[in-house]
Short mmCIF file of C-alpha atoms and ligand atoms in Angstrom, two decimals:
data_model
loop_
_atom_site.label_atom_id
_atom_site.label_comp_id
_atom_site.label_asym_id
_atom_site.label_seq_id
_atom_site.Cartn_x
_atom_site.Cartn_y
_atom_site.Cartn_z
CA UNK G 1 -9.41 5.69 -13.02
CA UNK G 2 -6.52 7.42 -11.32
CA UNK G 3 -2.85 6.60 -10.98
CA UNK G 4 0.18 7.77 -9.06
CA UNK G 5 3.27 9.06 -10.79
CA UNK G 6 6.31 8.77 -8.52
CA UNK G 7 9.82 9.99 -9.27
CA UNK G 8 11.92 8.18 -6.73
CA UNK G 9 15.19 8.86 -4.99
CA UNK G 10 14.37 11.76 -2.67
CA UNK G 11 14.82 11.60 1.10
CA UNK G 12 11.73 12.15 3.27
CA UNK G 13 11.81 14.99 5.79
CA UNK G 14 9.14 16.58 7.94
CA UNK G 15 6.33 15.81 10.36
CA UNK G 16 3.16 13.76 10.15
CA UNK G 17 0.22 13.37 12.52
CA UNK G 18 -0.81 9.70 12.49
CA UNK G 19 -4.62 9.34 12.13
CA UNK G 20 -6.76 6.93 14.18
CA UNK G 21 -6.64 3.34 12.95
CA UNK G 22 -9.02 2.17 10.24
CA UNK G 23 -9.10 -1.24 11.92
CA UNK G 24 -10.31 0.34 15.16
CA UNK G 25 -12.71 2.85 13.61
CA UNK G 26 -14.62 0.36 11.42
CA UNK G 27 -15.71 -1.97 14.27
CA UNK G 28 -16.56 1.10 16.35
CA UNK G 29 -18.78 2.48 13.60
CA UNK G 30 -20.51 -0.92 13.49
CA UNK G 31 -20.83 -0.86 17.30
CA UNK G 32 -22.92 2.33 17.03
CA UNK G 33 -25.84 0.12 15.92
CA UNK G 34 -25.94 -1.49 19.38
CA UNK G 35 -25.79 1.75 21.40
CA UNK G 36 -28.67 3.54 23.08
CA UNK G 37 -27.08 6.95 22.44
CA UNK G 38 -24.92 8.76 19.92
CA UNK G 39 -21.35 7.66 19.23
CA UNK G 40 -19.00 10.45 18.29
CA UNK G 41 -15.70 9.35 16.80
CA UNK G 42 -13.09 12.09 16.91
CA UNK G 43 -10.69 12.70 14.01
CA UNK G 44 -12.21 9.91 11.93
CA UNK G 45 -9.97 9.18 8.91
CA UNK G 46 -11.20 10.21 5.45
CA UNK G 47 -10.77 6.88 3.72
CA UNK G 48 -12.96 4.81 1.40
CA UNK G 49 -13.68 2.05 3.94
CA UNK G 50 -15.06 4.60 6.41
CA UNK G 51 -17.20 6.19 3.70
CA UNK G 52 -18.56 2.78 2.66
CA UNK G 53 -19.28 1.77 6.24
CA UNK G 54 -21.09 5.10 6.73
CA UNK G 55 -23.15 4.46 3.59
CA UNK G 56 -23.97 0.93 4.70
CA UNK G 57 -25.01 2.11 8.18
CA UNK G 58 -27.18 4.74 6.49
CA UNK G 59 -29.12 2.00 4.69
CA UNK G 60 -29.89 0.45 8.11
CA UNK G 61 -31.29 3.72 9.44
CA UNK G 62 -28.25 5.00 11.36
CA UNK G 63 -27.88 8.77 11.04
CA UNK G 64 -24.24 9.35 10.13
CA UNK G 65 -22.97 12.90 10.00
CA UNK G 66 -19.47 14.16 9.38
CA UNK G 67 -18.72 17.26 11.44
CA UNK G 68 -15.32 18.53 10.43
CA UNK G 69 -12.83 15.89 11.49
CA UNK G 70 -15.37 13.90 13.53
CA UNK G 71 -18.15 11.49 12.69
CA UNK G 72 -21.40 11.30 14.69
CA UNK G 73 -23.41 8.09 14.53
CA UNK G 74 -26.92 8.03 15.91
CA UNK G 75 -28.74 4.69 15.83
CA UNK G 76 -31.88 6.00 17.59
CA UNK G 77 -34.01 4.32 14.93
CA UNK G 78 -32.89 1.21 13.06
CA UNK G 79 -35.06 0.55 10.01
CA UNK G 80 -33.44 -2.65 8.72
CA UNK G 81 -31.19 -5.54 9.71
CA UNK G 82 -30.51 -6.50 6.10
CA UNK G 83 -26.93 -5.67 5.04
CA UNK G 84 -27.27 -6.73 1.42
CA UNK G 85 -26.38 -3.25 0.22
CA UNK G 86 -24.05 -3.23 -2.86
CA UNK G 87 -21.32 -1.73 -0.61
CA UNK G 88 -21.48 -4.66 1.79
CA UNK G 89 -20.52 -7.23 -0.82
CA UNK G 90 -17.32 -5.27 -1.53
CA UNK G 91 -16.31 -4.47 1.99
CA UNK G 92 -14.91 -7.08 4.32
CA UNK G 93 -15.80 -5.05 7.40
CA UNK G 94 -19.55 -5.47 6.78
CA UNK G 95 -18.99 -8.69 8.73
CA UNK G 96 -18.49 -6.49 11.83
CA UNK G 97 -22.23 -5.77 11.67
CA UNK G 98 -23.14 -9.35 12.61
CA UNK G 99 -22.72 -8.88 16.36
CA UNK G 100 -24.13 -5.33 16.57
CA UNK G 101 -27.27 -6.10 14.51
CA UNK G 102 -27.96 -9.32 16.42
CA UNK G 103 -27.54 -7.35 19.65
CA UNK G 104 -29.93 -4.63 18.56
CA UNK G 105 -32.51 -6.36 16.32
CA UNK G 106 -32.04 -10.05 17.22
CA UNK G 107 -31.87 -10.70 13.47
CA UNK G 108 -29.35 -10.15 10.69
CA UNK G 109 -29.14 -10.77 6.96
CA UNK G 110 -25.69 -10.54 5.39
CA UNK G 111 -24.26 -11.17 1.92
CA UNK G 112 -21.07 -13.24 1.74
CA UNK G 113 -18.51 -10.56 2.77
CA UNK G 114 -15.95 -9.31 0.23
CA UNK G 115 -12.66 -7.48 0.79
CA UNK G 116 -9.02 -7.72 -0.24
CA UNK G 117 -8.01 -10.63 -2.43
CA UNK G 118 -5.57 -12.03 0.13
CA UNK G 119 -7.13 -15.37 0.98
CA UNK G 120 -10.42 -17.19 1.29
CA UNK G 121 -11.35 -15.31 4.50
CA UNK G 122 -14.00 -17.64 5.96
CA UNK G 123 -16.27 -16.53 8.85
CA UNK G 124 -16.72 -19.93 10.50
CA UNK G 125 -15.24 -18.73 13.83
CA UNK G 126 -17.64 -15.76 13.94
CA UNK G 127 -20.57 -18.13 13.41
CA UNK G 128 -19.38 -20.83 15.84
CA UNK G 129 -18.69 -18.22 18.57
CA UNK G 130 -22.06 -16.51 18.20
CA UNK G 131 -23.61 -19.98 17.94
CA UNK G 132 -22.15 -20.82 21.36
CA UNK G 133 -24.19 -17.87 22.70
CA UNK G 134 -27.37 -19.30 21.20
CA UNK G 135 -27.51 -17.48 17.85
CA UNK G 136 -28.87 -19.68 15.04
CA UNK G 137 -27.59 -19.26 11.47
CA UNK G 138 -28.58 -20.58 8.10
CA UNK G 139 -27.31 -19.94 4.57
CA UNK G 140 -29.82 -19.38 1.76
CA UNK G 141 -28.29 -18.97 -1.73
CA UNK G 142 -25.11 -17.31 -0.43
CA UNK G 143 -27.02 -15.14 2.04
CA UNK G 144 -26.48 -15.55 5.77
CA UNK G 145 -29.52 -15.30 8.02
CA UNK G 146 -28.99 -15.06 11.79
CA UNK G 147 -31.52 -15.23 14.62
CA UNK G 148 -30.61 -14.34 18.22
CA UNK G 149 -34.04 -14.91 19.83
CA UNK G 150 -33.31 -16.84 23.02
CA UNK G 151 -29.55 -16.11 22.94
CA UNK G 152 -27.79 -16.05 26.33
CA UNK G 153 -24.32 -15.56 27.78
CA UNK G 154 -21.97 -18.49 27.27
CA UNK G 155 -18.44 -19.69 26.90
CA UNK G 156 -16.36 -20.12 23.72
CA UNK G 157 -12.76 -20.88 22.91
CA UNK G 158 -11.72 -19.50 19.53
CA UNK G 159 -9.75 -22.09 17.52
CA UNK G 160 -7.67 -19.14 16.20
CA UNK G 161 -7.49 -15.57 17.60
CA UNK G 162 -9.48 -14.00 14.74
CA UNK G 163 -9.72 -10.22 14.97
CA UNK G 164 -13.14 -9.98 13.33
CA UNK G 165 -14.64 -12.85 15.34
CA UNK G 166 -13.37 -11.28 18.58
CA UNK G 167 -15.07 -7.99 17.61
CA UNK G 168 -18.42 -9.68 16.97
CA UNK G 169 -18.28 -11.74 20.16
CA UNK G 170 -17.31 -8.75 22.32
CA UNK G 171 -20.07 -6.54 20.94
CA UNK G 172 -22.77 -9.20 21.05
CA UNK G 173 -21.83 -10.39 24.56
CA UNK G 174 -21.85 -6.75 25.71
CA UNK G 175 -25.59 -6.71 25.02
CA UNK G 176 -26.32 -9.83 27.13
CA UNK G 177 -27.12 -9.67 30.83
CA UNK G 178 -24.89 -12.41 32.23
CA UNK G 179 -21.16 -13.12 32.00
CA UNK G 180 -19.70 -14.59 28.80
CA UNK G 181 -16.18 -15.98 28.74
CA UNK G 182 -14.02 -16.09 25.62
CA UNK G 183 -10.68 -17.84 25.39
CA UNK G 184 -7.93 -17.42 22.80
CA UNK G 185 -9.26 -14.02 21.68
CA UNK G 186 -7.36 -11.54 19.51
CA UNK G 187 -5.53 -8.88 21.55
CA UNK G 188 -4.51 -6.49 18.76
CA UNK G 189 -4.27 -2.86 20.00
CA UNK G 190 -7.42 -2.07 17.99
CA UNK G 191 -9.29 -4.80 19.91
CA UNK G 192 -8.11 -3.47 23.28
CA UNK G 193 -9.23 -0.02 22.16
CA UNK G 194 -12.68 -1.44 21.35
CA UNK G 195 -12.73 -3.04 24.83
CA UNK G 196 -11.96 0.37 26.35
CA UNK G 197 -14.79 1.97 24.35
CA UNK G 198 -17.25 -0.81 25.30
CA UNK G 199 -16.37 -0.20 28.96
CA UNK G 200 -17.05 3.51 28.45
CA UNK G 201 -20.44 2.54 26.96
CA UNK G 202 -21.27 0.52 30.09
CA UNK G 203 -20.07 -3.06 29.51
CA UNK G 204 -17.96 -4.73 32.18
CA UNK G 205 -15.03 -6.47 30.50
CA UNK G 206 -12.08 -8.09 32.21
CA UNK G 207 -9.01 -9.07 30.19
CA UNK G 208 -6.62 -11.79 31.35
CA UNK G 209 -4.11 -12.33 28.54
CA UNK G 210 -6.08 -14.04 25.79
CA UNK G 211 -9.14 -14.58 28.00
CA UNK G 212 -11.93 -12.04 28.26
CA UNK G 213 -14.95 -12.03 30.59
CA UNK G 214 -17.80 -9.85 29.41
CA UNK G 215 -20.84 -8.77 31.43
CA UNK G 216 -23.15 -6.81 29.20
CA UNK G 217 -26.22 -4.66 29.63
CA UNK G 218 -27.73 -1.57 28.09
CA UNK G 219 -25.00 0.28 26.21
CA UNK G 220 -24.78 4.08 26.19
CA UNK G 221 -23.34 6.45 23.61
CA UNK G 222 -19.83 7.87 23.97
CA UNK G 223 -17.21 10.24 22.58
CA UNK G 224 -14.04 8.46 21.52
CA UNK G 225 -10.81 8.90 19.60
CA UNK G 226 -9.57 5.55 18.32
CA UNK G 227 -5.99 4.39 18.82
CA UNK G 228 -3.42 5.60 16.25
CA UNK G 229 -3.03 3.68 13.01
CA UNK G 230 0.09 1.58 13.52
CA UNK G 231 0.02 0.37 9.92
CA UNK G 232 0.04 3.92 8.53
CA UNK G 233 2.84 4.75 10.99
CA UNK G 234 4.76 1.63 9.91
CA UNK G 235 4.35 2.73 6.28
CA UNK G 236 6.15 5.98 7.08
CA UNK G 237 8.82 4.32 9.22
CA UNK G 238 9.71 1.77 6.52
CA UNK G 239 9.59 4.47 3.83
CA UNK G 240 12.12 6.62 5.72
CA UNK G 241 14.28 3.54 6.41
CA UNK G 242 14.24 2.82 2.67
CA UNK G 243 14.55 6.35 1.23
CA UNK G 244 16.54 8.05 4.02
CA UNK G 245 15.61 11.29 5.76
CA UNK G 246 14.20 12.44 9.08
CA UNK G 247 10.52 12.31 9.95
CA UNK G 248 8.66 12.90 13.20
CA UNK G 249 5.43 10.96 13.66
CA UNK G 250 3.00 12.51 16.12
CA UNK G 251 0.26 10.71 18.04
CA UNK G 252 1.95 7.33 18.37
CA UNK G 253 4.34 5.72 20.86
CA UNK G 254 6.83 2.87 20.65
CA UNK G 255 4.57 0.02 21.92
CA UNK G 256 2.28 0.23 18.89
CA UNK G 257 5.23 -0.24 16.54
CA UNK G 258 6.82 -3.24 18.24
CA UNK G 259 8.06 -5.61 16.80
CA UNK G 260 8.82 -3.61 13.63
CA UNK G 261 10.93 -1.31 15.78
CA UNK G 262 13.51 -3.96 16.69
CA UNK G 263 13.70 -5.20 13.11
CA UNK G 264 14.25 -1.88 11.44
CA UNK G 265 16.58 -0.18 13.89
CA UNK G 266 20.18 -0.72 12.80
CA UNK G 267 23.30 1.19 11.79
CA UNK G 268 21.54 3.17 9.08
CA UNK G 269 18.17 3.74 10.79
CA UNK G 270 17.59 5.17 14.26
CA UNK G 271 14.25 5.39 16.02
CA UNK G 272 13.61 7.51 19.10
CA UNK G 273 10.36 7.84 21.03
CA UNK G 274 9.31 10.41 23.58
CA UNK G 275 5.80 11.11 24.80
CA UNK G 276 3.59 10.53 21.78
CA UNK G 277 6.19 11.25 19.11
CA UNK G 278 8.52 8.96 17.21
CA UNK G 279 11.51 10.26 15.29
CA UNK G 280 12.89 8.19 12.40
CA UNK G 281 16.35 9.12 11.15
CA UNK G 282 17.88 7.15 8.31
CA UNK G 283 20.68 7.37 5.78
CA UNK G 284 18.55 5.24 3.43
CA UNK G 285 18.75 1.73 1.94
CA UNK G 286 18.61 -0.09 5.27
CA UNK G 287 19.53 -3.67 6.06
CA UNK G 288 17.12 -6.40 4.94
CA UNK G 289 15.34 -8.11 7.85
CA UNK G 290 13.48 -11.43 8.06
CA UNK G 291 9.96 -11.63 9.49
CA UNK G 292 7.26 -14.18 10.12
CA UNK G 293 3.74 -12.78 10.55
CA UNK G 294 1.55 -13.83 13.47
CA UNK G 295 -1.38 -12.54 15.53
CA UNK G 296 -0.48 -9.68 17.91
CA UNK G 297 2.02 -9.37 19.62
CA UNK G 298 3.65 -11.02 16.58
CA UNK G 299 4.67 -9.18 13.42
CA UNK G 300 1.43 -7.86 11.86
CA UNK G 301 0.37 -9.38 8.56
CA UNK G 302 -0.69 -5.87 7.52
CA UNK G 303 2.98 -4.82 7.77
CA UNK G 304 4.23 -7.80 5.76
CA UNK G 305 3.96 -5.98 2.41
CA UNK G 306 5.95 -3.09 3.87
CA UNK G 307 8.67 -5.49 5.02
CA UNK G 308 8.72 -7.13 1.57
CA UNK G 309 9.04 -3.78 -0.24
CA UNK G 310 11.67 -2.56 2.22
CA UNK G 311 13.72 -5.73 1.79
CA UNK G 312 13.43 -5.63 -2.00
CA UNK G 313 15.26 -2.26 -1.92
CA UNK G 314 17.55 -3.02 1.05
CA UNK G 315 21.07 -4.32 1.51
CA UNK G 316 21.32 -8.10 2.00
CA UNK G 317 18.95 -11.05 1.97
CA UNK G 318 15.83 -11.82 3.98
CA UNK G 319 13.02 -14.30 4.34
CA UNK G 320 9.43 -13.07 4.70
CA UNK G 321 6.98 -15.73 5.91
CA UNK G 322 3.22 -15.15 5.87
CA UNK G 323 1.42 -17.24 8.50
CA UNK G 324 -1.92 -15.38 8.82
CA UNK G 325 -3.37 -15.23 5.28
CA UNK G 326 -2.68 -17.73 2.52
CA UNK G 327 -2.53 -15.45 -0.54
CA UNK G 328 -0.65 -12.35 0.41
CA UNK G 329 2.33 -12.17 -1.98
CA UNK G 330 0.77 -10.52 -5.04
CA UNK G 331 3.14 -7.61 -4.33
CA UNK G 332 6.16 -9.75 -5.28
CA UNK G 333 5.02 -9.92 -8.93
CA UNK G 334 4.68 -6.12 -9.14
CA UNK G 335 8.02 -5.50 -7.39
CA UNK G 336 9.72 -7.81 -9.90
CA UNK G 337 8.61 -5.40 -12.66
CA UNK G 338 10.78 -2.84 -10.83
CA UNK G 339 13.78 -5.18 -10.84
CA UNK G 340 13.25 -6.85 -7.45
CA UNK G 341 14.74 -10.26 -6.80
CA UNK G 342 12.01 -12.19 -4.95
CA UNK G 343 11.22 -15.91 -5.11
CA UNK G 344 7.92 -17.03 -3.60
CA UNK G 345 7.40 -20.60 -2.44
CA UNK G 346 3.96 -21.09 -0.90
CA UNK G 347 3.75 -18.81 2.12
CA UNK G 348 7.45 -17.84 2.11
CA UNK G 349 9.23 -15.16 0.06
CA UNK G 350 13.02 -15.15 -0.35
CA UNK G 351 14.30 -11.64 -1.08
CA UNK G 352 17.66 -10.36 -2.20
CA UNK G 353 17.90 -6.58 -1.93
CA UNK G 354 18.59 -4.56 -5.11
CA UNK G 355 18.44 -0.97 -6.31
CA UNK G 356 15.04 -0.90 -8.01
CA UNK G 357 14.11 1.03 -11.15
CA UNK G 358 10.85 2.72 -12.14
CA UNK G 359 8.18 0.70 -13.94
CA UNK G 360 4.44 0.54 -14.61
CA UNK G 361 2.78 -1.44 -11.80
CA UNK G 362 -0.74 -2.21 -10.53
CA UNK G 363 -2.09 -2.26 -6.98
CA UNK G 364 -3.22 -5.79 -6.09
CA UNK G 365 -4.58 -5.02 -2.59
CA UNK G 366 -4.50 -2.30 0.07
CA UNK G 367 -1.28 -3.13 1.92
CA UNK G 368 0.54 -4.24 -1.25
CA UNK G 369 -0.38 -0.81 -2.63
CA UNK G 370 1.45 0.88 0.24
CA UNK G 371 4.42 -1.43 -0.42
CA UNK G 372 4.46 -0.31 -4.06
CA UNK G 373 4.44 3.37 -3.08
CA UNK G 374 7.36 2.71 -0.74
CA UNK G 375 9.35 0.91 -3.45
CA UNK G 376 8.54 3.64 -5.99
CA UNK G 377 9.77 6.37 -3.60
CA UNK G 378 13.11 4.56 -3.28
CA UNK G 379 13.53 3.45 -6.92
CA UNK G 380 15.56 5.27 -9.56
CA UNK G 381 13.40 6.84 -12.30
CA UNK G 382 9.63 7.12 -12.65
CA UNK G 383 7.07 4.57 -11.45
CA UNK G 384 3.46 4.65 -12.57
CA UNK G 385 1.15 2.98 -10.05
CA UNK G 386 -2.18 2.05 -11.61
CA UNK G 387 -5.52 0.86 -10.22
CA UNK G 388 -5.22 2.89 -7.05
CA UNK G 389 -8.63 2.18 -5.53
CA UNK G 390 -7.46 -0.35 -2.87
CA UNK G 391 -4.95 2.18 -1.44
CA UNK G 392 -7.72 4.73 -0.89
CA UNK G 393 -9.56 2.18 1.28
CA UNK G 394 -6.99 2.63 4.03
CA UNK G 395 -4.87 5.75 3.42
CA UNK G 396 -5.95 9.39 3.42
CA UNK G 397 -4.58 10.62 0.07
CA UNK G 398 -1.28 8.81 0.39
CA UNK G 399 0.31 11.16 -2.17
CA UNK G 400 -0.35 14.22 0.02
CA UNK G 401 1.26 12.48 2.97
CA UNK G 402 4.49 11.76 1.06
CA UNK G 403 4.51 14.98 -0.99
CA UNK G 404 4.32 16.81 2.36
CA UNK G 405 7.56 15.05 3.31
CA UNK G 406 9.34 16.13 0.12
CA UNK G 407 8.61 13.19 -2.20
CA UNK G 408 7.95 13.76 -5.89
CA UNK G 409 4.56 12.04 -6.15
CA UNK G 410 1.31 13.09 -7.75
CA UNK G 411 -2.07 11.64 -8.60
CA UNK G 412 -3.42 12.01 -12.11
CA UNK G 413 -6.22 10.62 -14.25
CA UNK G 414 -5.29 7.41 -16.01
CA UNK G 415 -5.11 7.86 -19.76
CA UNK G 416 -7.31 5.10 -21.22
C1 LIG B 501 -8.45 -7.99 10.51
C2 LIG B 501 -7.99 -6.70 9.89
C3 LIG B 501 -6.96 -6.97 8.80
C4 LIG B 501 -5.83 -7.80 9.36
C5 LIG B 501 -6.35 -9.03 10.07
C6 LIG B 501 -5.26 -9.84 10.78
C7 LIG B 501 -9.86 -5.18 10.06
C8 LIG B 501 -10.89 -4.38 9.33
N1 LIG B 501 -9.12 -5.99 9.31
O1 LIG B 501 -9.07 -8.75 9.48
O2 LIG B 501 -6.47 -5.72 8.32
O3 LIG B 501 -5.00 -8.20 8.29
O4 LIG B 501 -7.33 -8.67 11.05
O5 LIG B 501 -4.59 -9.02 11.70
O6 LIG B 501 -9.67 -5.06 11.25
N2 LIG B 501 -10.21 -16.93 9.86
C9 LIG B 501 -10.90 -18.13 9.78
N3 LIG B 501 -12.21 -18.15 10.16
C10 LIG B 501 -12.84 -17.05 10.65
C11 LIG B 501 -12.13 -15.83 10.75
C12 LIG B 501 -10.82 -15.80 10.34
O7 LIG B 501 -10.36 -19.13 9.33
O8 LIG B 501 -14.03 -17.14 11.01
C13 LIG B 501 -8.80 -16.87 9.40
C14 LIG B 501 -8.64 -15.95 8.19
O9 LIG B 501 -8.92 -16.62 6.99
C15 LIG B 501 -7.19 -15.55 8.32
C16 LIG B 501 -6.98 -15.49 9.82
O10 LIG B 501 -8.02 -16.26 10.41
O11 LIG B 501 -6.37 -16.55 7.75
C17 LIG B 501 -7.01 -14.08 10.39
O12 LIG B 501 -8.26 -13.49 10.15
P1 LIG B 501 -8.89 -12.38 11.11
O13 LIG B 501 -8.01 -12.17 12.28
O14 LIG B 501 -10.32 -12.71 11.33
O15 LIG B 501 -8.80 -11.08 10.18
P2 LIG B 501 -9.93 -10.04 9.86
O16 LIG B 501 -10.76 -9.74 11.05
O17 LIG B 501 -10.62 -10.45 8.60
#
């Protein structure tokens, strides 16, 4: 087991190239299963979720090769449609294989998907949507078995704009000959990036707000660089706003950071964007800001932990409301160990900003882990962050990123 040792209180200064988004890359890796040719993903992030997805695809017969920064995925021969690999039970994104495997093999076997402990995370919308296209599902002892023999294009209105369900519907419909119509789909930037890639692969997809019309066919391989990771970028923006300093983020523009941008820009924090670079300049300890999470273009639930950590260290009071997942405030308990003043009532957290102190804390989930790093960088004294594994699912050695900006942070083996 490893842990991070952070001595807080230093400003952050320097430059950082934002990697492609995990939440775009994972569905794209899954898409490779449905393609007739090789998919090459440029500058694919070196994170645990990508490694696990690669391992899982390997068990299905996909040839996955890392070539420097890129990953090549060749699904010329698929040997299995059974995803009950040990990795799949742990990784939420194994659910992205539903649509691609049904498209390619007409059958799929999937274990109940795992993932972050942030809510019950049902997949009923995935199943109802694919069901509307003629896929039949049954559960046998916690195992999902899907059959797409006789599936055809259709129409489905999602009861909620689920990101994962939209991915599965888009990929599966892209393999069907006629036009499928989906209403109330997710329109996160990572989804629109997947739409752009599917078009490159040969699908015809029209987007009208939250409605998408998909005419599929035989899908070709492609070379693609996924959209920048707005959550990683938001981690750096909120860290600079909290700790002070000046950082330039390369490879990302202002639209991907809205609406965080408007919340965080104030007297002590200035953001400037030009071309594909954002500059964050802050005198530190910004103003607390209230947020309510919602599907895009609302405030991203994946940035909620960052907002909570920022507010815990900020000046003033704020309310943070979580409307997407039901159990996403485990961070509050850990921040309280550092002296934070946070009261949680159901899906709402009431925060009063304080100067935090170092403490021994544990990472409850991926985004909460980033929130803890942010708080530790701003706190007085030393913070020990234990049980790091969830952070590595979504960040490329987070300590290198912040050490490169002047923070005093290092990873060491946990002493048992
Ligand atoms: C994706 C992201 C995750 C992000 C989330 C919301 C990836 C790998 N993960 O997760 O980082 O936090 O979008 O932006 O891209 N729901 C149902 N039934 C379903 C599907 C979802 O009730 O069939 C509910 C969920 O329980 C949750 C909400 O809808 O409350 C949002 O889930 P969804 O948009 O599907 O998130 P994910 O695709 O799991």
